[in-house]
Amino acid sequence: MTITVTPLEEGFGAEISGIDLSRPLDGEDRRAVYQAFLDSRLIVFRDQDMSPDNAIDAARILGNDLEPHLFKHFHHPDTPLIMVLSNRVNGDGQPKGMKDAGTFWHSDVSYKPNPAKATFLYAREVPDEGGDTLFCDLTAAYDAMPGDMQDRLHGLIAMHDYNHVPRDIFSKLDVTPPPPCPQPVVRTHPETGRKAIYINPGYTTHIEGLEADESADLIKDIFRHCLQDRFRMRYNWRAGDVVAWDNAATMHSATTKNLDPAKHRTIWRLTVSGGPAF
Ligand code: SIN
């Protein structure tokens, strides 16, 4: 296959063409995809048609270990490795998937000591309007920070809590969030060695060792910097799209909260945990 990697017009990230993810890829293609993932922080494939097994194989290009989501209720009927995001309901009114996976900025699983390495989404059906996903490039944001701000952040530790933005879904589904966990405010990417901001509005509660006001002010300053338009992009889905991103280098937000219930959106979501793929 001839793979082409083209930077996205929307902002950061790259589209990879010349790949059919429903077929086994040879080692060279897998490496090329993985390198594009590391270089671009977010990769897109268009017009894919995958079974659950195909999606699992494709997500494993980014790392062998896939992690079932905490919300077992939304696991795909064939496999716990796929979580179904959907606003569809069954005949008896039961949700066919998780309707809103987080309409706030977050980096997946930053609230656990072993956070998600990559997230892999495969759009099965999308509305003609609405349901975009927003992304923020936290490597570029770190690089563009004034040196004195970077120096101030090095070595700081922040706490992350899945329940920071209270959501009734925990009590509704009787799920207990894991205990809060510490993460560095500036994280060095385990493979590229590049630094990125690693706090996010969804899960970061405070910075350790600072007075509450000082911590809140600093967090506000960091987010004000990171969330400038120049580090952000909006991804408008087409059915058949796959978007996978590096959680050590980006954060994202769904925009599904106010999606018209008559407009259906169903996306499979796979979480890659663990270390290097090669
Ligand atoms: C997610 O946060 O993993 C899902 C994003 C989306 O549904 O747009």
GROMACS .gro file of C-alpha atoms and ligand atoms in nm:
model
  286
    1MET     CA    1   0.000   0.000   0.000
    2THR     CA    2   0.113   0.356  -0.054
    3ILE     CA    3   0.050   0.563   0.254
    4THR     CA    4   0.015   0.938   0.230
    5VAL     CA    5   0.026   1.158   0.539
    6THR     CA    6  -0.129   1.501   0.487
    7PRO     CA    7  -0.152   1.770   0.758
    8LEU     CA    8  -0.515   1.850   0.844
    9GLU     CA    9  -0.650   2.184   0.730
   10GLU     CA   10  -0.847   2.212   1.054
   11GLY     CA   11  -0.527   2.273   1.253
   12PHE     CA   12  -0.291   2.014   1.395
   13GLY     CA   13  -0.309   1.643   1.316
   14ALA     CA   14  -0.276   1.454   0.990
   15GLU     CA   15  -0.493   1.251   0.755
   16ILE     CA   16  -0.353   0.915   0.653
   17SER     CA   17  -0.473   0.786   0.319
   18GLY     CA   18  -0.398   0.467   0.129
   19ILE     CA   19  -0.492   0.245   0.424
   20ASP     CA   20  -0.781   0.003   0.457
   21LEU     CA   21  -0.807  -0.073   0.827
   22SER     CA   22  -1.029  -0.377   0.766
   23ARG     CA   23  -0.728  -0.562   0.622
   24PRO     CA   24  -0.412  -0.672   0.798
   25LEU     CA   25  -0.130  -0.418   0.756
   26ASP     CA   26   0.230  -0.520   0.705
   27GLY     CA   27   0.501  -0.411   0.948
   28GLU     CA   28   0.614  -0.120   0.732
   29ASP     CA   29   0.264   0.029   0.710
   30ARG     CA   30   0.207  -0.018   1.082
   31ARG     CA   31   0.529   0.165   1.157
   32ALA     CA   32   0.438   0.448   0.917
   33VAL     CA   33   0.099   0.490   1.086
   34TYR     CA   34   0.259   0.484   1.429
   35GLN     CA   35   0.522   0.739   1.331
   36ALA     CA   36   0.250   0.971   1.196
   37PHE     CA   37   0.065   0.931   1.527
   38LEU     CA   38   0.376   1.033   1.723
   39ASP     CA   39   0.465   1.319   1.487
   40SER     CA   40   0.117   1.464   1.440
   41ARG     CA   41  -0.042   1.378   1.778
   42LEU     CA   42  -0.373   1.308   1.604
   43ILE     CA   43  -0.439   1.096   1.297
   44VAL     CA   44  -0.745   1.058   1.077
   45PHE     CA   45  -0.848   0.783   0.835
   46ARG     CA   46  -1.149   0.833   0.608
   47ASP     CA   47  -1.403   0.594   0.457
   48GLN     CA   48  -1.329   0.294   0.676
   49ASP     CA   49  -1.562  -0.004   0.709
   50MET     CA   50  -1.465  -0.217   1.005
   51SER     CA   51  -1.601  -0.503   1.214
   52PRO     CA   52  -1.536  -0.498   1.591
   53ASP     CA   53  -1.235  -0.728   1.537
   54ASN     CA   54  -1.098  -0.499   1.265
   55ALA     CA   55  -1.130  -0.198   1.497
   56ILE     CA   56  -0.948  -0.386   1.775
   57ASP     CA   57  -0.665  -0.483   1.536
   58ALA     CA   58  -0.642  -0.127   1.403
   59ALA     CA   59  -0.631   0.031   1.751
   60ARG     CA   60  -0.350  -0.213   1.840
   61ILE     CA   61  -0.126  -0.042   1.583
   62LEU     CA   62  -0.094   0.226   1.853
   63GLY     CA   63  -0.024  -0.016   2.138
   64ASN     CA   64  -0.107  -0.375   2.213
   65ASP     CA   65  -0.290  -0.324   2.542
   66LEU     CA   66  -0.650  -0.211   2.510
   67GLU     CA   67  -0.844  -0.118   2.820
   68PRO     CA   68  -1.218  -0.175   2.872
   69HIS     CA   69  -1.398   0.140   2.987
   70LEU     CA   70  -1.516   0.170   3.348
   71PHE     CA   71  -1.878   0.207   3.228
   72LYS     CA   72  -1.951  -0.158   3.152
   73HIS     CA   73  -2.309  -0.064   3.061
   74PHE     CA   74  -2.189   0.082   2.731
   75HIS     CA   75  -1.957  -0.196   2.621
   76HIS     CA   76  -2.020  -0.327   2.270
   77PRO     CA   77  -2.230  -0.648   2.289
   78ASP     CA   78  -1.946  -0.845   2.120
   79THR     CA   79  -1.649  -0.712   2.317
   80PRO     CA   80  -1.568  -0.506   2.628
   81LEU     CA   81  -1.276  -0.350   2.438
   82ILE     CA   82  -1.518  -0.130   2.244
   83MET     CA   83  -1.729   0.127   2.422
   84VAL     CA   84  -2.031   0.249   2.228
   85LEU     CA   85  -2.093   0.625   2.228
   86SER     CA   86  -2.444   0.680   2.102
   87ASN     CA   87  -2.758   0.883   2.151
   88ARG     CA   88  -2.976   0.601   2.018
   89VAL     CA   89  -3.218   0.423   2.249
   90ASN     CA   90  -3.365   0.073   2.233
   91GLY     CA   91  -3.735   0.008   2.186
   92ASP     CA   92  -3.774  -0.002   2.566
   93GLY     CA   93  -3.608   0.340   2.604
   94GLN     CA   94  -3.273   0.205   2.727
   95PRO     CA   95  -2.964   0.385   2.588
   96LYS     CA   96  -2.772   0.195   2.322
   97GLY     CA   97  -2.452   0.373   2.424
   98MET     CA   98  -2.310   0.657   2.628
   99LYS     CA   99  -2.475   0.975   2.502
  100ASP     CA  100  -2.219   1.224   2.624
  101ALA     CA  101  -1.864   1.107   2.691
  102GLY     CA  102  -1.747   1.443   2.820
  103THR     CA  103  -1.842   1.789   2.695
  104PHE     CA  104  -1.548   1.939   2.882
  105TRP     CA  105  -1.178   1.952   2.804
  106HIS     CA  106  -0.999   1.640   2.922
  107SER     CA  107  -0.722   1.396   2.849
  108ASP     CA  108  -0.845   1.039   2.870
  109VAL     CA  109  -0.786   0.853   3.195
  110SER     CA  110  -0.549   1.119   3.335
  111TYR     CA  111  -0.720   1.037   3.666
  112LYS     CA  112  -0.543   0.701   3.689
  113PRO     CA  113  -0.172   0.635   3.752
  114ASN     CA  114  -0.151   0.458   3.415
  115PRO     CA  115  -0.339   0.701   3.188
  116ALA     CA  116  -0.466   0.619   2.839
  117LYS     CA  117  -0.190   0.636   2.583
  118ALA     CA  118  -0.420   0.679   2.284
  119THR     CA  119  -0.790   0.696   2.211
  120PHE     CA  120  -0.928   0.552   1.888
  121LEU     CA  121  -1.276   0.657   1.768
  122TYR     CA  122  -1.455   0.505   1.471
  123ALA     CA  123  -1.766   0.689   1.349
  124ARG     CA  124  -2.045   0.448   1.250
  125GLU     CA  125  -2.308   0.717   1.193
  126VAL     CA  126  -2.298   1.092   1.246
  127PRO     CA  127  -2.553   1.373   1.217
  128ASP     CA  128  -2.536   1.615   0.925
  129GLU     CA  129  -2.484   1.887   1.183
  130GLY     CA  130  -2.352   1.892   1.542
  131GLY     CA  131  -2.152   1.637   1.740
  132ASP     CA  132  -1.808   1.774   1.642
  133THR     CA  133  -1.512   1.696   1.867
  134LEU     CA  134  -1.277   1.974   1.980
  135PHE     CA  135  -0.904   1.913   2.021
  136CYS     CA  136  -0.623   2.113   2.179
  137ASP     CA  137  -0.252   2.060   2.106
  138LEU     CA  138  -0.083   2.068   2.446
  139THR     CA  139   0.266   2.014   2.304
  140ALA     CA  140   0.240   2.325   2.086
  141ALA     CA  141   0.089   2.513   2.380
  142TYR     CA  142   0.383   2.418   2.602
  143ASP     CA  143   0.638   2.508   2.330
  144ALA     CA  144   0.479   2.853   2.289
  145MET     CA  145   0.483   2.934   2.662
  146PRO     CA  146   0.720   3.204   2.781
  147GLY     CA  147   1.035   3.049   2.932
  148ASP     CA  148   0.966   3.184   3.282
  149MET     CA  149   0.621   3.020   3.280
  150GLN     CA  150   0.772   2.691   3.163
  151ASP     CA  151   1.033   2.712   3.441
  152ARG     CA  152   0.763   2.779   3.698
  153LEU     CA  153   0.568   2.468   3.596
  154HIS     CA  154   0.854   2.220   3.584
  155GLY     CA  155   0.845   1.979   3.876
  156LEU     CA  156   0.490   2.075   3.985
  157ILE     CA  157   0.245   1.795   4.055
  158ALA     CA  158  -0.132   1.823   4.008
  159MET     CA  159  -0.413   1.601   4.133
  160HIS     CA  160  -0.661   1.449   3.889
  161ASP     CA  161  -1.006   1.320   3.982
  162TYR     CA  162  -1.260   1.153   3.750
  163ASN     CA  163  -1.536   1.307   3.958
  164HIS     CA  164  -1.403   1.666   3.936
  165VAL     CA  165  -1.686   1.771   3.706
  166PRO     CA  166  -1.972   1.607   3.901
  167ARG     CA  167  -2.186   1.395   3.672
  168ASP     CA  168  -2.500   1.214   3.778
  169ILE     CA  169  -2.394   0.923   3.558
  170PHE     CA  170  -2.182   0.784   3.843
  171SER     CA  171  -2.475   0.750   4.081
  172LYS     CA  172  -2.721   0.656   3.806
  173LEU     CA  173  -2.505   0.367   3.693
  174ASP     CA  174  -2.372   0.284   4.037
  175VAL     CA  175  -2.010   0.331   3.930
  176THR     CA  176  -1.751   0.438   4.186
  177PRO     CA  177  -1.485   0.667   4.038
  178PRO     CA  178  -1.124   0.565   4.114
  179PRO     CA  179  -0.940   0.762   4.385
  180PRO     CA  180  -0.772   1.089   4.272
  181CYS     CA  181  -0.415   1.051   4.151
  182PRO     CA  182  -0.112   1.280   4.101
  183GLN     CA  183   0.035   1.368   3.759
  184PRO     CA  184   0.313   1.607   3.652
  185VAL     CA  185   0.191   1.948   3.530
  186VAL     CA  186   0.447   1.925   3.249
  187ARG     CA  187   0.478   1.574   3.114
  188THR     CA  188   0.765   1.452   2.900
  189HIS     CA  189   0.636   1.226   2.627
  190PRO     CA  190   0.766   0.874   2.692
  191GLU     CA  191   0.856   0.821   2.326
  192THR     CA  192   0.911   1.156   2.153
  193GLY     CA  193   1.074   1.318   2.457
  194ARG     CA  194   0.870   1.635   2.387
  195LYS     CA  195   0.714   1.820   2.676
  196ALA     CA  196   0.344   1.900   2.699
  197ILE     CA  197   0.107   2.053   2.952
  198TYR     CA  198  -0.063   1.765   3.129
  199ILE     CA  199  -0.345   1.924   3.328
  200ASN     CA  200  -0.700   1.953   3.197
  201PRO     CA  201  -1.018   2.132   3.310
  202GLY     CA  202  -1.217   1.808   3.330
  203TYR     CA  203  -1.006   1.617   3.579
  204THR     CA  204  -0.742   1.842   3.739
  205THR     CA  205  -0.852   1.961   4.083
  206HIS     CA  206  -0.547   2.148   4.212
  207ILE     CA  207  -0.169   2.178   4.212
  208GLU     CA  208  -0.001   2.021   4.512
  209GLY     CA  209   0.195   2.236   4.758
  210LEU     CA  210   0.027   2.568   4.660
  211GLU     CA  211  -0.235   2.764   4.852
  212ALA     CA  212  -0.584   2.703   4.712
  213ASP     CA  213  -0.604   3.052   4.554
  214GLU     CA  214  -0.258   3.032   4.406
  215SER     CA  215  -0.329   2.689   4.261
  216ALA     CA  216  -0.663   2.803   4.113
  217ASP     CA  217  -0.503   3.117   3.961
  218LEU     CA  218  -0.216   2.924   3.811
  219ILE     CA  219  -0.447   2.661   3.664
  220LYS     CA  220  -0.661   2.939   3.516
  221ASP     CA  221  -0.354   3.102   3.358
  222ILE     CA  222  -0.239   2.773   3.210
  223PHE     CA  223  -0.579   2.698   3.056
  224ARG     CA  224  -0.613   3.055   2.926
  225HIS     CA  225  -0.285   3.003   2.743
  226CYS     CA  226  -0.356   2.649   2.617
  227LEU     CA  227  -0.709   2.717   2.496
  228GLN     CA  228  -0.616   2.995   2.256
  229ASP     CA  229  -0.755   2.937   1.908
  230ARG     CA  230  -0.409   2.880   1.764
  231PHE     CA  231  -0.373   2.551   1.957
  232ARG     CA  232  -0.727   2.428   1.896
  233MET     CA  233  -0.921   2.264   1.621
  234ARG     CA  234  -1.275   2.142   1.562
  235TYR     CA  235  -1.323   1.805   1.399
  236ASN     CA  236  -1.638   1.762   1.194
  237TRP     CA  237  -1.712   1.391   1.157
  238ARG     CA  238  -1.812   1.193   0.851
  239ALA     CA  239  -1.942   0.837   0.880
  240GLY     CA  240  -1.649   0.597   0.831
  241ASP     CA  241  -1.395   0.833   0.990
  242VAL     CA  242  -1.140   0.707   1.237
  243VAL     CA  243  -0.971   0.964   1.458
  244ALA     CA  244  -0.699   0.855   1.702
  245TRP     CA  245  -0.509   1.086   1.931
  246ASP     CA  246  -0.217   1.091   2.169
  247ASN     CA  247  -0.344   1.163   2.520
  248ALA     CA  248   0.004   1.262   2.643
  249ALA     CA  249   0.007   1.551   2.396
  250THR     CA  250  -0.353   1.668   2.352
  251MET     CA  251  -0.685   1.720   2.526
  252HIS     CA  252  -1.031   1.708   2.373
  253SER     CA  253  -1.396   1.785   2.437
  254ALA     CA  254  -1.713   1.637   2.294
  255THR     CA  255  -1.990   1.877   2.188
  256THR     CA  256  -2.272   1.625   2.223
  257LYS     CA  257  -2.461   1.775   2.514
  258ASN     CA  258  -2.717   1.957   2.308
  259LEU     CA  259  -2.730   1.722   2.014
  260ASP     CA  260  -3.078   1.702   1.864
  261PRO     CA  261  -3.209   1.356   1.974
  262ALA     CA  262  -3.350   1.308   1.625
  263LYS     CA  263  -2.994   1.327   1.483
  264HIS     CA  264  -2.811   1.005   1.549
  265ARG     CA  265  -2.446   0.974   1.635
  266THR     CA  266  -2.285   0.636   1.704
  267ILE     CA  267  -1.912   0.606   1.753
  268TRP     CA  268  -1.702   0.313   1.873
  269ARG     CA  269  -1.436   0.411   2.119
  270LEU     CA  270  -1.127   0.208   2.204
  271THR     CA  271  -0.870   0.299   2.467
  272VAL     CA  272  -0.507   0.208   2.419
  273SER     CA  273  -0.313   0.187   2.743
  274GLY     CA  274   0.049   0.104   2.804
  275GLY     CA  275   0.381   0.162   2.639
  276PRO     CA  276   0.537   0.178   2.293
  277ALA     CA  277   0.383  -0.020   2.008
  278PHE     CA  278   0.720  -0.121   1.864
  279SIN     C1  279  -1.445   1.116   2.410
  279SIN     O1  280  -1.431   1.209   2.488
  279SIN     O2  281  -1.379   1.014   2.419
  279SIN     C2  282  -1.548   1.121   2.301
  279SIN     C3  283  -1.548   1.245   2.222
  279SIN     C4  284  -1.674   1.261   2.142
  279SIN     O3  285  -1.771   1.187   2.158
  279SIN     O4  286  -1.678   1.356   2.061
   0.00000   0.00000   0.00000
